[in-house]
N, CA, C and O of each residue as an XYZ file, in Angstrom:
260
protein
N       0.843     -1.173      0.000
C       0.000      0.000      0.000
C       0.887      1.234      0.000
O       2.057      1.172      0.377
N       0.329      2.333     -0.419
C       1.069      3.590     -0.471
C       0.740      4.425      0.761
O      -0.424      4.674      1.074
N       1.791      4.849      1.447
C       1.680      5.729      2.600
C       2.463      7.001      2.307
O       3.361      7.000      1.465
N       2.131      8.068      2.987
C       2.908      9.298      2.906
C       3.700      9.385      4.215
O       3.128      9.592      5.286
N       5.018      9.227      4.114
C       5.871      9.252      5.297
C       6.803     10.448      5.187
O       7.617     10.537      4.268
N       6.671     11.367      6.142
C       7.456     12.603      6.141
C       7.414     13.273      4.770
O       8.444     13.668      4.223
N       6.208     13.393      4.230
C       5.927     14.075      2.969
C       6.466     13.373      1.727
O       6.582     13.998      0.673
N       6.798     12.084      1.829
C       7.228     11.312      0.670
C       6.329     10.096      0.507
O       6.000      9.432      1.490
N       5.930      9.800     -0.721
C       5.130      8.601     -0.983
C       6.029      7.377     -0.847
O       7.111      7.320     -1.431
N       5.568      6.397     -0.068
C       6.337      5.182      0.201
C       5.428      3.978      0.033
O       4.298      3.977      0.521
N       5.916      2.955     -0.653
C       5.188      1.690     -0.756
C       5.578      0.826      0.433
O       6.760      0.704      0.754
N       4.596      0.231      1.082
C       4.855     -0.577      2.270
C       3.946     -1.789      2.300
O       2.815     -1.750      1.815
N       4.455     -2.864      2.876
C       3.662     -4.063      3.091
C       3.231     -4.198      4.540
O       2.603     -5.189      4.914
N       3.567     -3.200      5.366
C       3.251     -3.244      6.798
C       1.750     -3.123      7.028
O       1.054     -2.379      6.337
N       1.271     -3.872      8.012
C      -0.140     -3.812      8.388
C      -0.378     -2.894      9.579
O      -1.480     -2.374      9.754
N       0.662     -2.693     10.405
C       0.513     -1.835     11.582
C       1.802     -1.034     11.785
O       2.776     -1.221     11.055
N       1.802     -0.145     12.776
C       2.962      0.714     12.996
C       4.194     -0.054     13.465
O       5.316      0.331     13.137
N       4.009     -1.119     14.216
C       5.154     -1.919     14.646
C       5.856     -2.515     13.430
O       7.081     -2.445     13.324
N       5.094     -3.094     12.522
C       5.674     -3.662     11.305
C       6.344     -2.580     10.461
O       7.407     -2.814      9.885
N       5.736     -1.408     10.385
C       6.325     -0.315      9.620
C       7.656      0.114     10.225
O       8.612      0.374      9.494
N       7.730      0.191     11.551
C       8.980      0.592     12.194
C      10.088     -0.423     11.915
O      11.245     -0.044     11.734
N       9.740     -1.705     11.880
C      10.723     -2.738     11.539
C      11.136     -2.631     10.074
O      12.314     -2.757      9.743
N      10.165     -2.399      9.208
C      10.428     -2.264      7.771
C      11.368     -1.092      7.487
O      12.219     -1.165      6.600
N      11.201     -0.012      8.254
C      12.015      1.186      8.058
C      13.295      1.184      8.899
O      14.064      2.144      8.865
N      13.520      0.105      9.651
C      14.700     -0.024     10.518
C      14.820      1.137     11.506
O      15.908      1.678     11.709
N      13.702      1.515     12.114
C      13.722      2.589     13.092
C      14.293      2.081     14.414
O      14.114      0.912     14.758
N      14.975      2.949     15.155
C      15.512      2.538     16.457
C      14.397      2.243     17.460
O      13.262      2.690     17.290
N      14.733      1.489     18.501
C      13.746      1.098     19.518
C      13.345      2.252     20.438
O      12.293      2.200     21.076
N      14.172      3.284     20.509
C      13.875      4.428     21.375
C      14.136      5.722     20.610
O      14.788      5.720     19.566
N      13.621      6.817     21.142
C      13.879      8.123     20.551
C      13.064      8.432     19.313
O      13.459      9.272     18.504
N      11.919      7.757     19.152
C      11.073      7.944     17.976
C       9.658      8.324     18.430
O       9.121      7.754     19.379
N       9.079      9.285     17.738
C       7.662      9.623     17.930
C       6.987      9.517     16.570
O       7.572      9.871     15.547
N       5.747      9.025     16.568
C       5.015      8.839     15.315
C       3.643      9.486     15.429
O       2.923      9.298     16.410
N       3.302     10.253     14.402
C       1.964     10.838     14.287
C       1.343     10.324     12.994
O       2.004     10.265     11.957
N       0.083      9.958     13.065
C      -0.656      9.502     11.884
C      -1.856     10.427     11.715
O      -2.669     10.594     12.624
N      -1.944     11.019     10.537
C      -3.023     11.973     10.254
C      -3.143     13.022     11.359
O      -4.236     13.334     11.832
N      -1.977     13.558     11.759
C      -1.849     14.635     12.749
C      -2.254     14.227     14.164
O      -2.631     15.079     14.969
N      -2.179     12.928     14.476
C      -2.475     12.433     15.828
C      -1.302     11.591     16.308
O      -0.919     10.622     15.653
N      -0.727     11.961     17.455
C       0.378     11.187     18.015
C      -0.134      9.811     18.446
O      -1.187      9.692     19.072
N       0.633      8.778     18.097
C       0.266      7.412     18.452
C       1.289      6.894     19.459
O       2.462      6.753     19.114
N       0.875      6.606     20.700
C       1.820      6.072     21.693
C       2.384      4.724     21.230
O       1.683      3.934     20.598
N       3.635      4.476     21.547
C       4.280      3.217     21.151
C       3.487      2.003     21.630
O       3.482      0.968     20.963
N       2.829      2.117     22.759
C       2.037      0.994     23.290
C       0.870      0.620     22.368
O       0.315     -0.472     22.491
N       0.498      1.508     21.456
C      -0.611      1.246     20.533
C      -0.144      0.869     19.121
O      -0.973      0.563     18.264
N       1.154      0.885     18.871
C       1.671      0.641     17.517
C       1.225     -0.708     16.952
O       0.845     -0.786     15.784
N       1.265     -1.753     17.749
C       0.934     -3.084     17.224
C      -0.549     -3.228     16.896
O      -0.921     -4.059     16.068
N      -1.390     -2.435     17.530
C      -2.834     -2.522     17.270
C      -3.324     -1.428     16.311
O      -4.493     -1.415     15.924
N      -2.428     -0.515     15.933
C      -2.820      0.577     15.037
C      -2.682      0.106     13.591
O      -1.570      0.002     13.072
N      -3.801     -0.176     12.950
C      -3.824     -0.715     11.589
C      -3.665      0.409     10.571
O      -4.355      1.428     10.631
N      -2.752      0.203      9.648
C      -2.497      1.176      8.588
C      -3.444      0.963      7.416
O      -3.904     -0.150      7.164
N      -3.726      2.046      6.708
C      -4.535      1.944      5.492
C      -3.973      2.888      4.430
O      -3.240      3.831      4.730
N      -4.331      2.612      3.211
C      -3.849      3.345      2.039
C      -3.974      4.852      2.238
O      -5.018      5.354      2.653
N      -2.881      5.568      1.932
C      -2.892      7.023      1.917
C      -2.703      7.716      3.242
O      -2.749      8.945      3.300
N      -2.487      6.957      4.329
C      -2.297      7.604      5.628
C      -1.068      8.508      5.586
O      -0.062      8.188      4.954
N      -1.175      9.644      6.276
C      -0.089     10.622      6.360
C       0.628     10.391      7.681
O       0.067     10.622      8.752
N       1.882      9.930      7.596
C       2.648      9.547      8.778
C       3.856     10.460      8.916
O       4.606     10.666      7.962
N       4.035     11.001     10.108
C       5.210     11.806     10.420
C       6.027     11.043     11.459
O       5.508     10.650     12.504
N       7.307     10.838     11.163
C       8.211     10.161     12.086
C       9.238     11.194     12.548
O       9.933     11.809     11.739
N       9.316     11.368     13.860
C      10.233     12.326     14.454
C      11.281     11.578     15.241
O      10.953     10.769     16.110
N      12.547     11.842     14.942
C      13.656     11.199     15.643
C      14.291     12.210     16.582
O      14.614     13.327     16.176
N      14.472     11.819     17.840
C      15.142     12.672     18.814
C      16.623     12.772     18.449
O      17.243     11.786     18.051
N      17.177     13.974     18.590
C      18.574     14.213     18.265
C      19.239     14.879     19.450
O      18.697     15.823     20.025
N      20.411     14.391     19.817
C      21.178     15.008     20.902
C      22.131     16.045     20.321
O      22.527     15.969     19.158
N      22.477     16.982     21.129
C      23.439     17.991     20.672
C      22.923     19.386     20.926
O      21.843     19.574     21.487
N      23.692     20.347     20.516
C      23.262     21.705     20.797
C      23.780     22.684     19.815
O      23.498     23.877     19.925
């Protein structure tokens, strides 16, 4: 299915956010995800079902100054 991830169209076979994070090789910590402008807690990733055209923003925490 086609998703919009950080303003780029991406083809994915993931069914939920947990699978998507594995597909994208995201780190286990320091990540926040919003779907259609709603933050999704990590505890809900495995039950959050993805569908065609969802707008996903992935934010990675960065250290430094």
